[in-house]
Coordinates of C-alpha atoms and ligand atoms in Angstrom, one line a residue:
M1 CA 35.1 54.3 -89.6
A2 CA 37.2 52.0 -87.5
S3 CA 38.3 53.1 -84.0
Y4 CA 42.0 53.8 -83.4
D5 CA 44.2 50.7 -83.1
D6 CA 47.0 51.3 -80.6
N7 CA 48.9 48.4 -82.1
N8 CA 49.3 50.0 -85.6
I9 CA 52.9 50.3 -86.7
F10 CA 53.0 54.1 -86.5
A11 CA 51.7 54.0 -82.9
K12 CA 54.7 51.7 -82.2
I13 CA 57.1 54.1 -83.9
L14 CA 55.7 56.9 -81.8
R15 CA 56.2 54.9 -78.6
G16 CA 59.8 54.1 -79.6
E17 CA 59.0 50.4 -79.8
I18 CA 60.1 50.3 -83.5
P19 CA 62.9 52.5 -84.9
C20 CA 62.5 55.0 -87.7
N21 CA 64.8 57.2 -89.7
K22 CA 63.6 60.6 -88.4
C23 CA 63.4 63.7 -90.6
D24 CA 61.7 66.1 -88.2
E25 CA 59.9 66.2 -84.9
D26 CA 58.1 68.7 -82.7
D27 CA 55.6 68.5 -79.8
L28 CA 52.7 67.6 -82.2
T29 CA 54.3 65.7 -85.1
L30 CA 56.9 63.2 -86.1
S31 CA 58.2 62.9 -89.7
F32 CA 60.3 59.9 -90.9
Y33 CA 61.5 58.4 -94.1
D34 CA 59.2 55.7 -95.6
I35 CA 60.7 52.2 -95.4
A36 CA 59.8 51.5 -99.0
P37 CA 60.3 54.8 -100.8
Q38 CA 58.2 55.5 -103.9
A39 CA 60.3 58.5 -104.9
P40 CA 63.9 59.7 -104.3
V41 CA 62.5 61.6 -101.2
H42 CA 59.6 59.9 -99.5
V43 CA 58.8 61.1 -96.0
L44 CA 55.8 60.3 -93.8
V45 CA 54.4 63.1 -91.6
I46 CA 52.2 62.0 -88.7
P47 CA 50.5 63.7 -85.8
K48 CA 51.3 62.4 -82.4
G49 CA 47.7 62.3 -81.5
R50 CA 45.5 59.2 -82.0
Y51 CA 43.9 59.9 -85.4
V52 CA 43.0 57.2 -87.9
D53 CA 43.0 59.3 -91.0
Y54 CA 42.7 62.8 -92.3
A55 CA 38.9 63.0 -92.1
N56 CA 39.1 61.8 -88.4
F57 CA 41.8 64.4 -87.8
V58 CA 40.0 67.3 -89.2
A59 CA 36.8 66.3 -87.4
H60 CA 38.4 65.9 -83.9
A61 CA 41.9 67.6 -83.7
S62 CA 42.5 71.0 -82.2
V63 CA 43.2 74.0 -84.4
E64 CA 46.8 73.9 -83.0
E65 CA 47.2 70.2 -84.0
I66 CA 45.9 70.9 -87.5
A67 CA 48.1 74.0 -88.0
G68 CA 51.1 72.1 -86.5
F69 CA 50.6 69.2 -89.0
S70 CA 50.5 71.6 -92.0
A71 CA 53.6 73.4 -90.7
A72 CA 55.4 70.0 -90.3
I73 CA 54.7 69.1 -93.9
H74 CA 56.1 72.4 -95.1
R75 CA 59.2 72.0 -92.8
V76 CA 59.9 68.5 -94.3
A77 CA 59.7 69.9 -97.8
E78 CA 62.2 72.6 -96.8
K79 CA 64.6 70.3 -94.9
T80 CA 64.8 67.7 -97.7
G81 CA 65.3 70.4 -100.4
I82 CA 62.3 69.4 -102.5
S83 CA 60.6 72.7 -101.9
E84 CA 63.0 74.1 -104.5
T85 CA 61.9 71.8 -107.3
G86 CA 58.3 70.8 -106.4
Y87 CA 56.8 67.8 -104.7
R88 CA 53.5 65.9 -104.1
I89 CA 51.6 65.3 -100.9
I90 CA 49.2 62.4 -100.6
S91 CA 47.1 61.1 -97.7
N92 CA 45.2 57.9 -98.4
I93 CA 42.0 57.3 -96.6
G94 CA 40.1 54.1 -96.1
N95 CA 39.6 51.2 -98.5
D96 CA 39.1 53.0 -101.7
G97 CA 42.0 55.3 -100.8
H98 CA 44.2 52.2 -100.3
Q99 CA 45.3 53.2 -96.8
D100 CA 47.4 50.4 -95.2
V101 CA 48.4 52.0 -91.8
P102 CA 45.5 53.3 -89.8
H103 CA 47.2 56.3 -88.2
L104 CA 47.0 59.5 -90.2
H105 CA 50.1 60.1 -92.4
M106 CA 50.9 62.5 -95.2
H107 CA 53.2 61.1 -97.8
V108 CA 55.6 63.9 -98.9
L109 CA 57.2 62.8 -102.2
G110 CA 59.8 64.5 -104.4
G111 CA 63.3 64.6 -105.7
G112 CA 62.3 63.9 -109.3
A113 CA 59.3 64.4 -111.7
M114 CA 56.3 62.7 -110.0
G115 CA 54.5 61.8 -113.3
P116 CA 50.8 61.6 -113.6
M117 CA 48.8 61.9 -110.4
L118 CA 47.0 58.6 -110.8
A119 CA 47.3 55.5 -113.0
K120 CA 44.9 55.6 -115.9
R121 CA 41.8 53.6 -115.4
P122 CA 41.2 50.8 -117.9
Ligands
5GP1 P1 49.5 53.9 -96.8 O1 49.3 52.8 -97.8 O2 48.8 53.6 -95.5 O3 49.1 55.3 -97.3 O4 51.0 54.0 -96.5 C1 51.7 53.4 -95.5 C2 53.2 53.6 -95.8 O5 53.9 53.2 -94.6 C3 53.8 52.8 -96.9 O6 54.4 53.7 -97.9 C4 54.8 51.9 -96.3 O7 56.0 51.7 -97.0 C5 55.1 52.7 -95.0 N1 55.5 51.8 -93.9 C6 54.9 50.7 -93.4 N2 55.6 50.2 -92.4 C7 56.6 51.0 -92.1 C8 57.6 51.0 -91.1 O8 57.7 50.2 -90.2 N3 58.5 52.1 -91.1 C9 58.4 53.1 -92.1 N4 59.3 54.0 -92.0 N5 57.5 53.1 -93.0 C10 56.6 52.1 -93.0

């Protein structure tokens, strides 16, 4: 697995070098609306710590950080109203997971029927 790149776009958002449309924040997490939404509600939840992906996070984060990340996802679903109707959470990891930004993020998607989980394979 690659080491953490401090120049990734979410690291820049965390440092305030690039703006974001914030949904939620606490000491351990930041949540903001995706710049290219794939659903009526599409929020990215990220830890403030330097973690490349979910596997790296679970292996190295503190119990407090892991619990705080889960709580932030739940809070975003409540704040955006999608907890009423249902939603989907996705975290892409690595090449096969098609992860573009190498800072852990959970996609929180909702606001309409999400359809099948994956495109059908040929
Ligand atoms: P990934 O493919 O890594 O799972 O998802 C990266 C997500 O980050 C994409 O959904 C993409 O639209 C979003 N994204 C990329 N750059 C920015 C940005 O500068 N601001 C925001 N808010 N979202 C971004």
